[in-house]
XYZ file of C-alpha atoms in Angstrom:
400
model
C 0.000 0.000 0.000
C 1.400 3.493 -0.662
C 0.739 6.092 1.671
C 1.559 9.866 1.284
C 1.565 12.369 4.323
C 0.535 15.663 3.077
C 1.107 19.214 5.006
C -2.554 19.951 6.322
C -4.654 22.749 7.662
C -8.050 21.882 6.607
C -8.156 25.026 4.539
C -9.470 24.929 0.808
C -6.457 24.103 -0.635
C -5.450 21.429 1.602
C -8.817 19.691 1.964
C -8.699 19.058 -2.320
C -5.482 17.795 -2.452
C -7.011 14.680 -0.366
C -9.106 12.964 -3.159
C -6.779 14.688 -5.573
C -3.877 12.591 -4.145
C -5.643 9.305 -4.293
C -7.521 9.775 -7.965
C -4.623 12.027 -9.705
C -1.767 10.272 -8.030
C -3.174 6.872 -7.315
C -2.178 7.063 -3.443
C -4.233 4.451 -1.175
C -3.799 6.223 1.476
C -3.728 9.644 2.572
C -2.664 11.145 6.350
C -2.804 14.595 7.431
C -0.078 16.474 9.539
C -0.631 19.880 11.046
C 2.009 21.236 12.829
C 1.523 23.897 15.848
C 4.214 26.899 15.531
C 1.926 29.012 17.676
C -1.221 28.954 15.642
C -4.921 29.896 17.179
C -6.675 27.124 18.886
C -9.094 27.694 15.787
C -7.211 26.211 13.497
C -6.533 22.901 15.332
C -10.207 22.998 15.516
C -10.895 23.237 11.846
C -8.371 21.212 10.761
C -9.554 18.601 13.309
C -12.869 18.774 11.994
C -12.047 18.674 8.332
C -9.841 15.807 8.859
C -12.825 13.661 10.731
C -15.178 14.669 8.259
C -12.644 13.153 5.165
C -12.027 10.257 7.241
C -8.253 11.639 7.098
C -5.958 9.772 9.583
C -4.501 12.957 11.300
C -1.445 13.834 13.451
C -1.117 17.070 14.781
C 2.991 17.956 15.977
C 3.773 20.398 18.605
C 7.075 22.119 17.442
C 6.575 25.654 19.651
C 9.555 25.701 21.426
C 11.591 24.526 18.275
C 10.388 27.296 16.357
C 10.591 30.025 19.480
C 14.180 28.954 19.928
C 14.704 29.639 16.250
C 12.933 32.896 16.444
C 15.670 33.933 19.369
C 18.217 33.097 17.275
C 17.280 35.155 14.420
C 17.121 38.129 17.200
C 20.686 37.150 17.558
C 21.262 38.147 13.600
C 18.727 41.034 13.724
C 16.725 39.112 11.021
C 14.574 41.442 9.229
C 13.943 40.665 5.425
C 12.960 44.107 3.557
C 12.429 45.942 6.795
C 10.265 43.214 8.879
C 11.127 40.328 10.984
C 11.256 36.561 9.410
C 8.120 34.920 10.638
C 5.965 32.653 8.331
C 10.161 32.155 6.296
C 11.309 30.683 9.754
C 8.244 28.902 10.187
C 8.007 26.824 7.507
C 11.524 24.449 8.074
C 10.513 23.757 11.122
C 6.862 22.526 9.722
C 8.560 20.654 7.274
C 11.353 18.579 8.998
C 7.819 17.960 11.690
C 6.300 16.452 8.505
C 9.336 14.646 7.500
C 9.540 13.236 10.461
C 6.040 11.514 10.685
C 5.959 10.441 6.919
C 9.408 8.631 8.050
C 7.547 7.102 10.747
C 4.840 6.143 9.029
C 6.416 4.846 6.043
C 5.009 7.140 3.851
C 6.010 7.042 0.050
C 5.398 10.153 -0.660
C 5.008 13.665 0.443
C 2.794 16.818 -0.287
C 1.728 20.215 0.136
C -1.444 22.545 -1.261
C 0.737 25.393 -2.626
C 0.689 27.343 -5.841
C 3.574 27.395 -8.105
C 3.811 31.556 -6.827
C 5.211 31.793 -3.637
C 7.483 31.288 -1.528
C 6.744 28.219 0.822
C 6.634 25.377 -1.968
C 10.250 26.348 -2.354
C 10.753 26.353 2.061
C 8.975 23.129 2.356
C 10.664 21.121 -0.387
C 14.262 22.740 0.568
C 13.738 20.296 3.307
C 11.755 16.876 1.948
C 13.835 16.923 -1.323
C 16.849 15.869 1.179
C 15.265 12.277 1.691
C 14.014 9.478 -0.300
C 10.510 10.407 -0.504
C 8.269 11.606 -3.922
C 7.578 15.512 -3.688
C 4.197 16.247 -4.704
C 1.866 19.350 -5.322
C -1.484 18.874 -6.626
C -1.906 23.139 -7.048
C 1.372 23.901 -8.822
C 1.487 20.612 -11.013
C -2.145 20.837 -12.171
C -2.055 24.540 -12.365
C -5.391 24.958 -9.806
C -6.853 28.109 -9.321
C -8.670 28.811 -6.226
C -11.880 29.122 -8.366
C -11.482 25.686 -9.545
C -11.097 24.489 -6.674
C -14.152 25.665 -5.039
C -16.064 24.583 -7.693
C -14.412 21.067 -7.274
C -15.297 21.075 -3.610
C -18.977 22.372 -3.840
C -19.436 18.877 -6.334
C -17.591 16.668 -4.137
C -19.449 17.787 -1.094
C -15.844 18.353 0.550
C -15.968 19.617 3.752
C -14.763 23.152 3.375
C -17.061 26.900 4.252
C -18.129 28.083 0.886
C -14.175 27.370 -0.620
C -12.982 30.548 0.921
C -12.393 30.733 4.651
C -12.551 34.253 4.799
C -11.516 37.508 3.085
C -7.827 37.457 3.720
C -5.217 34.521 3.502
C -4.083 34.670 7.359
C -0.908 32.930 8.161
C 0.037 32.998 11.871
C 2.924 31.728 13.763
C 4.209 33.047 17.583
C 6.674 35.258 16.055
C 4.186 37.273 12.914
C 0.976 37.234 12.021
C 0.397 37.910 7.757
C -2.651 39.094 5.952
C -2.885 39.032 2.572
C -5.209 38.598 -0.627
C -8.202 39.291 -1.871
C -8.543 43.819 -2.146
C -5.267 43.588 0.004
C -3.788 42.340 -3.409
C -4.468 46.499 -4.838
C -1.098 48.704 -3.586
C -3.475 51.639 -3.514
C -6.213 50.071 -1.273
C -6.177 51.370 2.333
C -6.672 48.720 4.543
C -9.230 48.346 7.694
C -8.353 48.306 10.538
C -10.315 44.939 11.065
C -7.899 43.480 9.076
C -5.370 43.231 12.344
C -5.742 41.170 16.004
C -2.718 41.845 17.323
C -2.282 45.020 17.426
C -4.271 47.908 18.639
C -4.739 51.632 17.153
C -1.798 53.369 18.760
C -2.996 55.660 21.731
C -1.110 58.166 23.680
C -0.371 55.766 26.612
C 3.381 54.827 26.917
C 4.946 51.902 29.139
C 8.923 50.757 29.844
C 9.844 47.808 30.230
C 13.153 46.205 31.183
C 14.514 43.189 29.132
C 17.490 41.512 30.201
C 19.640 39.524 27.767
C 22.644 36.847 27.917
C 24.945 36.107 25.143
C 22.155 37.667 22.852
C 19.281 35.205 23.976
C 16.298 37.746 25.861
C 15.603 36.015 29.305
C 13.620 38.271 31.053
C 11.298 41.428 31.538
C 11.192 43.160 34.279
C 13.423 41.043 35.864
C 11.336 37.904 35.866
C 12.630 35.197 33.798
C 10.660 33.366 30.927
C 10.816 30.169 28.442
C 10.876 31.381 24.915
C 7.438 30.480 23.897
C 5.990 32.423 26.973
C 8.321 35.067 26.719
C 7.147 35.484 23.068
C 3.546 35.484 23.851
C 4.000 38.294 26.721
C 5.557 40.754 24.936
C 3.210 40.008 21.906
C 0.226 40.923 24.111
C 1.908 43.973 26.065
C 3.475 45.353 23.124
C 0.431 44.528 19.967
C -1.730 46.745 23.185
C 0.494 49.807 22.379
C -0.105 49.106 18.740
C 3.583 48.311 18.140
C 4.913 45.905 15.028
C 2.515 46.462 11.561
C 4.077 46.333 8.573
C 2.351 47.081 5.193
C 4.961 46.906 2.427
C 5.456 45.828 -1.080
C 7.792 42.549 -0.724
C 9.867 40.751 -3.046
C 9.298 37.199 -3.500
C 12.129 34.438 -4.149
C 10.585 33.851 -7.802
C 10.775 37.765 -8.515
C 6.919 38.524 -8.073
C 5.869 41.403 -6.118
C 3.090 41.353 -3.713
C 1.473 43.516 -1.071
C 1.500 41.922 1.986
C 0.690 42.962 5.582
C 2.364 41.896 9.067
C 1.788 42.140 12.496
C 4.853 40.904 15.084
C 4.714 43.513 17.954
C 6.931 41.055 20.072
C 9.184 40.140 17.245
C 9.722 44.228 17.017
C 10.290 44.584 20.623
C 13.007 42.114 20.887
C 15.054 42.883 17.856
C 15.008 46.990 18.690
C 15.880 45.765 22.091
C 19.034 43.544 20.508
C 19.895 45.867 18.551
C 20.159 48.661 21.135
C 22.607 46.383 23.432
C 24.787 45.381 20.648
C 25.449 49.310 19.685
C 27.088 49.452 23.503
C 28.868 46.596 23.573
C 30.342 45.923 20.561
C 33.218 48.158 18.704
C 32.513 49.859 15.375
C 34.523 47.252 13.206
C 32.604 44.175 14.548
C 29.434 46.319 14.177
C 30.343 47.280 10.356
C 31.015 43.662 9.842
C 28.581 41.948 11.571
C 25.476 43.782 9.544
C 26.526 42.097 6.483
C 26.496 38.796 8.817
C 23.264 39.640 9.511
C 21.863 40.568 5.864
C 23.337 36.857 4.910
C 21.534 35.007 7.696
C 18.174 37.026 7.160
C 18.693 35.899 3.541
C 19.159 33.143 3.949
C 15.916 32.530 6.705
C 13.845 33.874 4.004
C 14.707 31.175 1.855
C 14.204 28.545 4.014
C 17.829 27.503 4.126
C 18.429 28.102 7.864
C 20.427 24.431 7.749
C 22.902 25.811 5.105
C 26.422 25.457 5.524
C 27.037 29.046 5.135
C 24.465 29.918 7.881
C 27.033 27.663 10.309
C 29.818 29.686 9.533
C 27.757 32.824 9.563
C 26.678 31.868 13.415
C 30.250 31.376 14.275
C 30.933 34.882 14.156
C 27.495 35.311 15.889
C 28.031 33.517 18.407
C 31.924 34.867 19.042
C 29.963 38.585 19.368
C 26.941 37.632 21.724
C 29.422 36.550 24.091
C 29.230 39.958 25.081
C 25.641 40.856 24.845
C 24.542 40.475 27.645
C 22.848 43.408 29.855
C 19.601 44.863 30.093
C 17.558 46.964 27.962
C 15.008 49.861 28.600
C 12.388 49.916 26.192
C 9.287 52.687 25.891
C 6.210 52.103 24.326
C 4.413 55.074 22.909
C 3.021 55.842 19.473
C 3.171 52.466 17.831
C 6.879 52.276 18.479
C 9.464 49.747 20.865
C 11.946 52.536 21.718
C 15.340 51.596 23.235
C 15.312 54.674 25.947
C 18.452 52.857 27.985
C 20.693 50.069 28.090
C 23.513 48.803 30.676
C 25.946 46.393 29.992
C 28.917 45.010 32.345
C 31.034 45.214 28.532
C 29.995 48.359 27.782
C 32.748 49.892 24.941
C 32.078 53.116 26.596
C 33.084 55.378 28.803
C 30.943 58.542 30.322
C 34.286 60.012 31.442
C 36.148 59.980 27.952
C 32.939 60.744 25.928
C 31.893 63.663 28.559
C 32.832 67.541 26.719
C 33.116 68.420 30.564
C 36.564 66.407 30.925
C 39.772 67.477 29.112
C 41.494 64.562 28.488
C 40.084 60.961 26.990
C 42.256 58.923 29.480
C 46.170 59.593 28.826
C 45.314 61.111 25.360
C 45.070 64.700 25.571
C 42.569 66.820 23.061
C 45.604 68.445 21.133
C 46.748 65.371 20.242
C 43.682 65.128 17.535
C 45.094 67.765 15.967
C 47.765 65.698 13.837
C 44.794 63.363 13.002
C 42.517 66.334 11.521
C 45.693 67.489 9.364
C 45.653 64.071 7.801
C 42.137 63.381 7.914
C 40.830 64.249 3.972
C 44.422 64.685 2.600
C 44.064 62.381 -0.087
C 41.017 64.050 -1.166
C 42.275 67.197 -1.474
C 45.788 65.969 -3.376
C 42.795 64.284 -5.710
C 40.911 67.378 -6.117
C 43.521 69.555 -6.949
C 45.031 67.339 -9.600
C 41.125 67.371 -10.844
C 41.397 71.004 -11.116
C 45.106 71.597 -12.603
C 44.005 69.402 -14.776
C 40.866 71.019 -15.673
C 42.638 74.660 -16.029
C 45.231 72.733 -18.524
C 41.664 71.846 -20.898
C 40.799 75.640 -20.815
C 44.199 76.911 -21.362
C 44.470 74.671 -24.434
């Protein structure tokens, strides 16, 4: 008997690819995994549902603190991709080595997910599965499905989906972002409702500090009380999304060079990496600052393409991880006006000193102020022996 385990939600797209992977593919057998990355309780509950009323054997994974411990090293990295912090790109490894892991189990033949041949997580999820033995397979892309089709396919087969839609907006949610997207979304020039987010409130005039302490670059605790990385996450989403901080509404650029509109909300996501950020600018000297942006950009890159288990992301960490040594302090952070503002840090390896950097001292340790004066002869030199060849030059032209 072959078997296939196929990436499930119990969404429209999902639910088809059931009879779809028996008739079309001539599987006998058909299992549905969901994993949970920090999803609504909904969800399960749909999913749940839909599976039962398919008849769909269904396993449902709990990979939370996998994925929040991935999410705190991407703080590490200050992983942002086009201005906004890797959720649903993170997200999707993790889902997929889950899956992996009970088609191995369950001696699966094949593999599959529901997405279209545009975006980005067909490419995520099979960076992963096309590493074993098992047949890749995706009913949308390789029989070029449209989402009208496949209503109509559901509404004859009596499938078990609401009307084919689900809703207005493709939601994708995860503990670290929550995305909105489709339907009038899909129009650059259409102002969105404010219905459209749950995270996050209007911004108000109310402000709040907090205090996050960090060690070696990992966040531990607020306010001085320690928490696990899933419950940490889910704090500082509430406290901060109540302050209305972390929406993004941007034009991004896809892997396969579409652009699409797409909205996020990841208040705690925002609060954390503006925290990092903030402690890393005291501790660490210019050069390793410099450097360790394009570090940064490389990982980020690289978490939006799913390939988080690349060699080059190793390497990349080992520089990481040589930095964060010294991150480790506390961070004051002020909530007001939609915005996580670092408003004070403190750190044990500070790189600074309020006695050298004071104008009300004379000297910067043994180095007296005069002694800056040789630098500021030098400093520009080269530019000025540069322009003044431009020039002689130039006069030579108009003499001639």
């Amino acid at each position: 008997m072959t078997r296939v385990a196929l990436a499930f939600s119990g969404g429209l797209d999902t639910t088809v690819c059931v009879p779809l992977l028996e008739e079309e593919y001539g599987y006998d057998d058909v299992i549905g995994v969901t994993v949970d990355v920090g999803q609504p309780a909904a969800e399960f509950d749909e999913a749940e549902e839909t599976a039962d009323a398919l008849g769909l054997e269904h396993y449902v994974v709990d990979a939370r603190e996998e994925f929040a411990q991935l999410c705190l090293e991407s703080v590490r990295a200050n992983a942002t991709y086009q201005g906004y912090p890797l959720g649903t790109a993170l997200a999707r490894p993790v889902i997929a080595e889950a899956i992996l892991e009970v088609a191995e189990e369950q001696d699966c033949t094949g593999i599959a997910h529901g997405c279209t041949g545009k975006g980005n997580d067909q490419l995520r999820f099979e960076a992963v599965w096309r590493s074993s033995d098992l047949e890749v397979i995706a009913p949308v892309r390789e029989l070029g499905l449209t989402r009208e089709w496949e209503q109509e396919y559901a509404a004859e087969r009596d499938l078990p989906v609401e009307g084919g839609s689900g809703g207005d907006w493709s939601i994708d949610t995860n503990i670290w972002s929550r995305s909105v997207e489709g339907d009038a979304l899909e129009d650059p020039n259409y102002v969105p409702p404010t219905e459209i987010y749950e995270w996050t409130d209007n911004p108000s005039d109310e402000t709040e500090e907090i205090e996050i302490t960090f060690e070696n670059g990992y966040p531990v605790a607020v306010d001085g009380e320690e928490y696990e990385p899933v419950a940490l996450i889910e704090y500082l989403n509430e406290l901060a999304g109540s302050y209305g901080v972390g929406r993004t509404d941007m034009m991004e650029d896809r892997m396969l060079g579409l652009k699409v509109r797409e909205n996020y909300e990841h208040p705690g996501a925002t609060t954390l990496l503006n925290a990092h950020e903030a402690l890393e600018g005291l501790v660490l000297t210019q050069e390793e600052r410099q450097f360790k942006q394009q570090i940064d950009q490389q990982w980020s890159q690289k978490g939006y393409e799913g390939l988080i288990d690349a060699p080059l992301v190793g390497a990349l960490e080992g520089f990481i991880d040589e930095t964060q040594q010294r991150v480790t302090g506390t961070v004051t952070i002020r909530f007001e006006g939609g915005q996580a503002r670092p408003v004070a840090r403190d750190s044990t390896f500070a790189a600074y000193s309020a006695e050298h950097a004071s104008f009300d001292t004379e000297t910067v340790g043994k180095i007296k102020q005069e002694d800056a004066t040789g630098v500021a002869k030098y400093h520009g030199f080269q530019r000025r022996l540069a322009n003044e060849a431009i020039a002689a030059n130039a006069a030579d032209e108009d003499d001639e």
